[in-house]
GROMACS .gro file of N, CA and C in nm:
model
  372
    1UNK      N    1   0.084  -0.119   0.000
    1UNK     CA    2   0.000   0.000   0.000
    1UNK      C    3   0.088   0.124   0.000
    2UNK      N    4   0.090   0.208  -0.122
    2UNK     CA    5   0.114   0.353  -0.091
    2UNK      C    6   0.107   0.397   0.033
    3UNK      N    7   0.169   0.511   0.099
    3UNK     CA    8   0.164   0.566   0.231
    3UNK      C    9   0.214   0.696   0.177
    4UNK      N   10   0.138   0.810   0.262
    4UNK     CA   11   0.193   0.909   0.261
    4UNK      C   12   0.144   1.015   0.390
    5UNK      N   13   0.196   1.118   0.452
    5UNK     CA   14   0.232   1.212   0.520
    5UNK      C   15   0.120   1.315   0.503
    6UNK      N   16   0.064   1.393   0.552
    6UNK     CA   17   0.013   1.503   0.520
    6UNK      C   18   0.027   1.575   0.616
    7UNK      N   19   0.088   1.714   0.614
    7UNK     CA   20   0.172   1.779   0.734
    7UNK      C   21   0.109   1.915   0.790
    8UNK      N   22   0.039   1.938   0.879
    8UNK     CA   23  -0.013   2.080   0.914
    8UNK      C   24   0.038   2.184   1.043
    9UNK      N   25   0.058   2.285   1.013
    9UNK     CA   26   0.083   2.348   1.080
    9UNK      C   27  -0.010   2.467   1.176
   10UNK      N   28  -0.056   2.482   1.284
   10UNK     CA   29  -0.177   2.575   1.300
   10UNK      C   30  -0.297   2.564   1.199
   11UNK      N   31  -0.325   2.384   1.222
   11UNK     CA   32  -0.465   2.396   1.115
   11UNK      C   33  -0.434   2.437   0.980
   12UNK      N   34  -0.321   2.429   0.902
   12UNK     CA   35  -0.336   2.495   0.768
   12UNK      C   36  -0.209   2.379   0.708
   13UNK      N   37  -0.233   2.293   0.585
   13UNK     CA   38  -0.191   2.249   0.548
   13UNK      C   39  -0.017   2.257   0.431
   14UNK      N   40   0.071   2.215   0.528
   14UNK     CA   41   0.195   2.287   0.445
   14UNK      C   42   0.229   2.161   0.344
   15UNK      N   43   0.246   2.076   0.387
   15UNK     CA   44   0.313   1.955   0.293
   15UNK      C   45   0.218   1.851   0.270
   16UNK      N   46   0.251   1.754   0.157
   16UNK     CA   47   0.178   1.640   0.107
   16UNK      C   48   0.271   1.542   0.085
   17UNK      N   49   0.340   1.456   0.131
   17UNK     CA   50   0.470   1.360   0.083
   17UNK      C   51   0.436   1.247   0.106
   18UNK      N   52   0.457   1.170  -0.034
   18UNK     CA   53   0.458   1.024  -0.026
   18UNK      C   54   0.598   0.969   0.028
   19UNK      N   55   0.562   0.846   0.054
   19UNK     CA   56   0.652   0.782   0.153
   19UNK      C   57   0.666   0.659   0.058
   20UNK      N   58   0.807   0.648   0.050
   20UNK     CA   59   0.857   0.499  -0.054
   20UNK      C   60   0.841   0.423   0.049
   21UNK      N   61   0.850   0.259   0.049
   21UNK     CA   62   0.814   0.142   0.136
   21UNK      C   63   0.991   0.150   0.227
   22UNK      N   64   1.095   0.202   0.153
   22UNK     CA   65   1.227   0.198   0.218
   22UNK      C   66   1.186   0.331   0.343
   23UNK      N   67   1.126   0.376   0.330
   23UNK     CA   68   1.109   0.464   0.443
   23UNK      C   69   1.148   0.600   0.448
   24UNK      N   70   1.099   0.713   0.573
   24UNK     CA   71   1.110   0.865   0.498
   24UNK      C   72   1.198   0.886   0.653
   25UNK      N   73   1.308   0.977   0.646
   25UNK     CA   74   1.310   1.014   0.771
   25UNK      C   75   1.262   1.175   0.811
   26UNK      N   76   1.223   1.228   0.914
   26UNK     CA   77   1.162   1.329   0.986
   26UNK      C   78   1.258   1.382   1.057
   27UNK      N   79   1.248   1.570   1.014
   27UNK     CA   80   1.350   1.623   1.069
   27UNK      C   81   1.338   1.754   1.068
   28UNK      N   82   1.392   1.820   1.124
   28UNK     CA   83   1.445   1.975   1.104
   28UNK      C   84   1.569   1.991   0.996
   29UNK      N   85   1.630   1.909   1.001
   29UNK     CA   86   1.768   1.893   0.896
   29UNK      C   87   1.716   1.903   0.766
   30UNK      N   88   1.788   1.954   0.644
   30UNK     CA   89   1.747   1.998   0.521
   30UNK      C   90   1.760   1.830   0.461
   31UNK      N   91   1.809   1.719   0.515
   31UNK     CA   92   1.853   1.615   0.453
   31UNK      C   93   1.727   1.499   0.484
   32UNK      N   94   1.652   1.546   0.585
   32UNK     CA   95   1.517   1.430   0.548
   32UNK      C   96   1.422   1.470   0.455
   33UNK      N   97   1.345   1.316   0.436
   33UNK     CA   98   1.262   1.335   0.348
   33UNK      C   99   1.100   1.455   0.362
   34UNK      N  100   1.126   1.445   0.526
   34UNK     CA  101   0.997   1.584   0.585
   34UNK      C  102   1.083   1.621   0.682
   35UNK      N  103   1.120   1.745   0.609
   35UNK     CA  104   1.174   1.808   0.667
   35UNK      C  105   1.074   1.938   0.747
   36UNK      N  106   1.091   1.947   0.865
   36UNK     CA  107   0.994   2.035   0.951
   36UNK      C  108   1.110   2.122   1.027
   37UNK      N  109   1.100   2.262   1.014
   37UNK     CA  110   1.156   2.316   1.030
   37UNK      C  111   1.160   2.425   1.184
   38UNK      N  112   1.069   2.382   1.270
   38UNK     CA  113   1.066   2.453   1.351
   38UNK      C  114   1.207   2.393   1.469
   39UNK      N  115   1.226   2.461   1.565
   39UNK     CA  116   1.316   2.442   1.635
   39UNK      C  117   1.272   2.330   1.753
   40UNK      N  118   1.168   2.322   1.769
   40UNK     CA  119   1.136   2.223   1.859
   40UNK      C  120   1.184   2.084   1.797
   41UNK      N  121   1.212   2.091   1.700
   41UNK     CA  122   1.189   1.946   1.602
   41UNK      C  123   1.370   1.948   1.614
   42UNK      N  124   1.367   1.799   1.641
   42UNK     CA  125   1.530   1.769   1.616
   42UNK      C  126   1.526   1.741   1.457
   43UNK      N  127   1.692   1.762   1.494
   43UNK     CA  128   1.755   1.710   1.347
   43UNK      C  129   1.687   1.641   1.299
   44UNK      N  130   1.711   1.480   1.364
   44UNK     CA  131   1.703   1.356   1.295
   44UNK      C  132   1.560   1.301   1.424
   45UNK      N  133   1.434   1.370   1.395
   45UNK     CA  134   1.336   1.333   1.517
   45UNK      C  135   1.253   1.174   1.519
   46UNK      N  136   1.254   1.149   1.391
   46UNK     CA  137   1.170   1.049   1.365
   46UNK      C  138   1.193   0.957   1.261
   47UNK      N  139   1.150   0.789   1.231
   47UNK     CA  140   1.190   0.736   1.075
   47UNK      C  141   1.040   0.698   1.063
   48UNK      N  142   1.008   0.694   0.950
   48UNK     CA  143   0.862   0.590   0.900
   48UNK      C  144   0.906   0.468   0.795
   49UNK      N  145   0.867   0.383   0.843
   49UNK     CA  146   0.930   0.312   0.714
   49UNK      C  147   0.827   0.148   0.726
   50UNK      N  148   0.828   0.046   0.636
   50UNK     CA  149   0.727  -0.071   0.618
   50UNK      C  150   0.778  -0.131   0.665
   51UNK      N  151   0.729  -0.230   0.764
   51UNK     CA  152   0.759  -0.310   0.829
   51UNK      C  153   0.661  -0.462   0.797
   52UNK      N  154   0.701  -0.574   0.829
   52UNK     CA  155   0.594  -0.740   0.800
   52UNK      C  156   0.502  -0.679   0.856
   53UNK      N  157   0.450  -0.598   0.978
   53UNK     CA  158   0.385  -0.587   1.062
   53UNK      C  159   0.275  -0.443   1.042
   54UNK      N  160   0.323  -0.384   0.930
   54UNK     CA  161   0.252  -0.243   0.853
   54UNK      C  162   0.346  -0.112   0.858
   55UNK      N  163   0.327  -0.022   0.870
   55UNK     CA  164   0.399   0.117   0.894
   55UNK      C  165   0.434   0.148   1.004
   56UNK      N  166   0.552   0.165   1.043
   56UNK     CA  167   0.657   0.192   1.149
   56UNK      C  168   0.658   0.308   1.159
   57UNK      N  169   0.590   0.434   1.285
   57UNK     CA  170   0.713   0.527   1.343
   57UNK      C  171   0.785   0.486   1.443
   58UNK      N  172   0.925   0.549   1.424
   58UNK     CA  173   1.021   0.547   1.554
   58UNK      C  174   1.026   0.676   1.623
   59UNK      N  175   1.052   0.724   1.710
   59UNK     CA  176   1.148   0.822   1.774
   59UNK      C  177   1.335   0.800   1.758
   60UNK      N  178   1.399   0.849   1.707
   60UNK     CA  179   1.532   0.861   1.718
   60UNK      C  180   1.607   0.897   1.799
   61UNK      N  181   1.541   0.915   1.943
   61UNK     CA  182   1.602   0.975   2.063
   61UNK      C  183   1.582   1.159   2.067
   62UNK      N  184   1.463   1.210   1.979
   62UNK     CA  185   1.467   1.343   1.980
   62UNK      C  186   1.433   1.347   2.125
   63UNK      N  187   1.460   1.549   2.097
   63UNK     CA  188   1.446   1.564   2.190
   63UNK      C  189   1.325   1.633   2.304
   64UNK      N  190   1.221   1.669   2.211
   64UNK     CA  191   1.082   1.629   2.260
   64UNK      C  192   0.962   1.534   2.193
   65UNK      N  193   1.006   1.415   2.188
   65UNK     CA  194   0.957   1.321   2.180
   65UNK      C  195   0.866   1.328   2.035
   66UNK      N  196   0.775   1.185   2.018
   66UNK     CA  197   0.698   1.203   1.963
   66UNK      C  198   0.571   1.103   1.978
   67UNK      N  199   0.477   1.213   1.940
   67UNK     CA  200   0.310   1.169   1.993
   67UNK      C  201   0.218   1.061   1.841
   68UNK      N  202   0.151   0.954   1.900
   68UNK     CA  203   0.079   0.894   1.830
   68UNK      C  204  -0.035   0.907   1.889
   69UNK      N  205  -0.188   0.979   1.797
   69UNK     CA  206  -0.295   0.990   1.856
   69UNK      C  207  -0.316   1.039   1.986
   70UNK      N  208  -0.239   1.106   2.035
   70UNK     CA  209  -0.211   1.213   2.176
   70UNK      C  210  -0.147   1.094   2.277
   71UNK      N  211  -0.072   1.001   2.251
   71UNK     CA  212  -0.002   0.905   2.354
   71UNK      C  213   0.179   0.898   2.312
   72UNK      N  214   0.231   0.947   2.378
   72UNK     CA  215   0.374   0.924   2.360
   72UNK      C  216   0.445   0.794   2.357
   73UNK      N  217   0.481   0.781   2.232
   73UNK     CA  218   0.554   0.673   2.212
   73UNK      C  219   0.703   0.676   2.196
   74UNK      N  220   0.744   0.562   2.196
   74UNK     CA  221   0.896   0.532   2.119
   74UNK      C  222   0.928   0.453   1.982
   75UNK      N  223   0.785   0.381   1.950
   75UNK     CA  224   0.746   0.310   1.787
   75UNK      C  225   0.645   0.306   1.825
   76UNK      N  226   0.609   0.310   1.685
   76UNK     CA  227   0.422   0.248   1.683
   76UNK      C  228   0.405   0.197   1.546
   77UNK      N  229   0.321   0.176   1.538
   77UNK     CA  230   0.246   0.046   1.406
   77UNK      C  231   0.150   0.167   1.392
   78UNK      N  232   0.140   0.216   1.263
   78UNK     CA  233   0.021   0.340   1.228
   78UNK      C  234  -0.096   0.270   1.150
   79UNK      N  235  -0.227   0.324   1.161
   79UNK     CA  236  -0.326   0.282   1.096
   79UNK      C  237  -0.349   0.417   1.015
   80UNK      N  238  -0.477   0.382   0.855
   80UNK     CA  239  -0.460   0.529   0.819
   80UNK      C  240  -0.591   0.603   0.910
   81UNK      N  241  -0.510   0.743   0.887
   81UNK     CA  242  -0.588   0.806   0.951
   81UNK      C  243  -0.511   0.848   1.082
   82UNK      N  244  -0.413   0.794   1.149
   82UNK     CA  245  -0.327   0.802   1.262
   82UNK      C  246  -0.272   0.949   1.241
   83UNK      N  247  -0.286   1.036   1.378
   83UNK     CA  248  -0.256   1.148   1.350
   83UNK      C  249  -0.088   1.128   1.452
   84UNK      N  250   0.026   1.173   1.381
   84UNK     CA  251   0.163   1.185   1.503
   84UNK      C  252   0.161   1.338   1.535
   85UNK      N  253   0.195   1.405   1.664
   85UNK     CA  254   0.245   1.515   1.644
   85UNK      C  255   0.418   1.474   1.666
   86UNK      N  256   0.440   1.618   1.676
   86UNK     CA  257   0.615   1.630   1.626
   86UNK      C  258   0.639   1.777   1.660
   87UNK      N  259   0.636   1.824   1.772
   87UNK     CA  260   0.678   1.985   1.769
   87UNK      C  261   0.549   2.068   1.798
   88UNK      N  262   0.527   2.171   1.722
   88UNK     CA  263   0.400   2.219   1.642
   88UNK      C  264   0.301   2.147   1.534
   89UNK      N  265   0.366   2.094   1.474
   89UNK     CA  266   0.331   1.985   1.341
   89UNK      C  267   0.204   1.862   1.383
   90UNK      N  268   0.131   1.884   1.289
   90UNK     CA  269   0.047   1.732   1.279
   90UNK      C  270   0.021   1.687   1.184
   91UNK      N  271   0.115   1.565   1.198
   91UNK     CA  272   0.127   1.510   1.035
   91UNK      C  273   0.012   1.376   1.052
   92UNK      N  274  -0.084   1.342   0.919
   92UNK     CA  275  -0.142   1.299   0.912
   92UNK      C  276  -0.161   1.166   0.887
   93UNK      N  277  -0.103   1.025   0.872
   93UNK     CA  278  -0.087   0.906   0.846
   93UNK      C  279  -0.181   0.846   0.727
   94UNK      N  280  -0.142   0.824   0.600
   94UNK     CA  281  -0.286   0.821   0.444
   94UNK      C  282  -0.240   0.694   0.422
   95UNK      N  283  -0.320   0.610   0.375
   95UNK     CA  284  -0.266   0.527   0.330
   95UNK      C  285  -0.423   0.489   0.204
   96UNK      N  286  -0.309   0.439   0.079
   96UNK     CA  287  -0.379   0.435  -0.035
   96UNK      C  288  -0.396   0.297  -0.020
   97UNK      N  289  -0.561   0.244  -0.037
   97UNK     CA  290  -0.578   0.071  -0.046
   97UNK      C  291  -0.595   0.030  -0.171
   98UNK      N  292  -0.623   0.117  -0.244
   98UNK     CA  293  -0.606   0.109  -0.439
   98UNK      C  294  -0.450   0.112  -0.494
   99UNK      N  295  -0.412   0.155  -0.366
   99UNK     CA  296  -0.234   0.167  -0.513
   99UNK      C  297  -0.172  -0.001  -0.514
  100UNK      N  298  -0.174  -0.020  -0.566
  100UNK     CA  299  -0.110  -0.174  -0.622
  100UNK      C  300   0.035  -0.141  -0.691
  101UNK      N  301   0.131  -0.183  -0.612
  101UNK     CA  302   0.311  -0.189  -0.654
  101UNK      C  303   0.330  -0.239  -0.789
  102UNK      N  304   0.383  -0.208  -0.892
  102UNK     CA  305   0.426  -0.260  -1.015
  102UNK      C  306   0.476  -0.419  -0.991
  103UNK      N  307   0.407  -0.537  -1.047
  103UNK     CA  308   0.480  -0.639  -1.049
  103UNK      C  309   0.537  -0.704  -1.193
  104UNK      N  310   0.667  -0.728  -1.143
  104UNK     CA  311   0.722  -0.810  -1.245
  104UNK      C  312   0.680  -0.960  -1.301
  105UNK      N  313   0.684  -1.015  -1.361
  105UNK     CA  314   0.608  -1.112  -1.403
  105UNK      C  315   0.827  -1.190  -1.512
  106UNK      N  316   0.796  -1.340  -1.445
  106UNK     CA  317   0.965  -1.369  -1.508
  106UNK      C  318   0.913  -1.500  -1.558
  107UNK      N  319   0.904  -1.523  -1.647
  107UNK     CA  320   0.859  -1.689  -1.740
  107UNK      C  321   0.946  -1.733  -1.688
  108UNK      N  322   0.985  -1.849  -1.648
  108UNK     CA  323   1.081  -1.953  -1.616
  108UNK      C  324   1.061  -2.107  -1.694
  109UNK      N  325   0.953  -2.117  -1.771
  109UNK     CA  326   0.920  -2.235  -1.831
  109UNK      C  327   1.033  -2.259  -1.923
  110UNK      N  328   1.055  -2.409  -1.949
  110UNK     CA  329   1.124  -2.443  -2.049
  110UNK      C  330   1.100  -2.326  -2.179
  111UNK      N  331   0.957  -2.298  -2.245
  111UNK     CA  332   0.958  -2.206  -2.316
  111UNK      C  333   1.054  -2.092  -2.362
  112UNK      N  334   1.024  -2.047  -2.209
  112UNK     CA  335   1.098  -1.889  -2.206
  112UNK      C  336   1.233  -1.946  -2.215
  113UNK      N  337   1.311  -1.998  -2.155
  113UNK     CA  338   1.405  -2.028  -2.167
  113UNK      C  339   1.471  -2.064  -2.295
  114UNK      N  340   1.390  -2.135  -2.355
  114UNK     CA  341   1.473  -2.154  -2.488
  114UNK      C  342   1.436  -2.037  -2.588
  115UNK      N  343   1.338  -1.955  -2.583
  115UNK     CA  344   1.393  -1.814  -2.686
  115UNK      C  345   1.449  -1.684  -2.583
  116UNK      N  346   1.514  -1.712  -2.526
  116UNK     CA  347   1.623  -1.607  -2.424
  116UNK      C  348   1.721  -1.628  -2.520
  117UNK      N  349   1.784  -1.506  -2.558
  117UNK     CA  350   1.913  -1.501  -2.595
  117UNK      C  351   2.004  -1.447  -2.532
  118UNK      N  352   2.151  -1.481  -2.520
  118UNK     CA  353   2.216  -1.449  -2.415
  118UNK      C  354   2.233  -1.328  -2.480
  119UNK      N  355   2.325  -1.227  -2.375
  119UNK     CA  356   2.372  -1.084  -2.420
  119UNK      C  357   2.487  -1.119  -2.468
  120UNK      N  358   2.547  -0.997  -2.547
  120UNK     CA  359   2.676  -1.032  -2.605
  120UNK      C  360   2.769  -0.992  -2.484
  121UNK      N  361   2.916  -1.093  -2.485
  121UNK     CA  362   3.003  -1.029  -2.385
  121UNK      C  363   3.080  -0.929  -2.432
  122UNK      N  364   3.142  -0.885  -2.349
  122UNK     CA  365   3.234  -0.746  -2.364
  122UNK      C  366   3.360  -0.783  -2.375
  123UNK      N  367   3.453  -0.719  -2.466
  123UNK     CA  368   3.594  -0.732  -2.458
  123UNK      C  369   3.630  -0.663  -2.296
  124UNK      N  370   3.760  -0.749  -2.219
  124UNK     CA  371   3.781  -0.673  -2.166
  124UNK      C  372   3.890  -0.572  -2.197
   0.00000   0.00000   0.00000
């Protein structure tokens, strides 16, 4: 399932970010993927990322914590709709039940196999 972020600040919507399944990290730092810029927000405050078990937040040891559905955690398993705060920020937890991941499809039958042609090799 797609996942993505929706980020508000004082009731007014600043960001919209999808979240790859490798995961987004949360920050004040210009180098995460949501980057939130107020000073309450550490650097490196938070990761989201897929887990066997569904969508992972962590805390990274910031340094005022972070809230799932008004309960302070240290991870949580998000459902959509899960609101985290983070500072000032309330980012919104979406999750798409229509997005379906591109699948590859690999013949392995004798068939396929015999019209595979190898690649040519390279001089070295």
């Amino acid at each position: 399932m797609q996942a993505q972020l929706v980020v508000y600040r004082n009731d007014k919507q600043e960001l919209r970010v999808p979240v790859a399944e490798s995961g987004a990290s949360i920050g004040r730092d210009a180098g995460n993927a949501v980057q939130l810029t107020s000073p309450e927000v550490s650097k490196r405050h938070a990761f989201l990322h897929h887990t066997p078990q569904g969508w992972s937040i962590r805390d990274l040891g910031s340094r005022n914590g972070l809230l799932v559905n008004g309960s302070r955690v240290q991870e949580a398993i998000l459902r959509n709709g899960d609101q985290v705060l983070i500072g000032p920020y309330k980012l919104l937890f979406e999750l798409d039940k229509h997005y379906q991941p591109p699948v590859i499809e690999i013949d392995l039958s004798p068939d396929a196999i015999g019209q595979t042609m190898p690649a040519p090799r390279r001089k070295p």
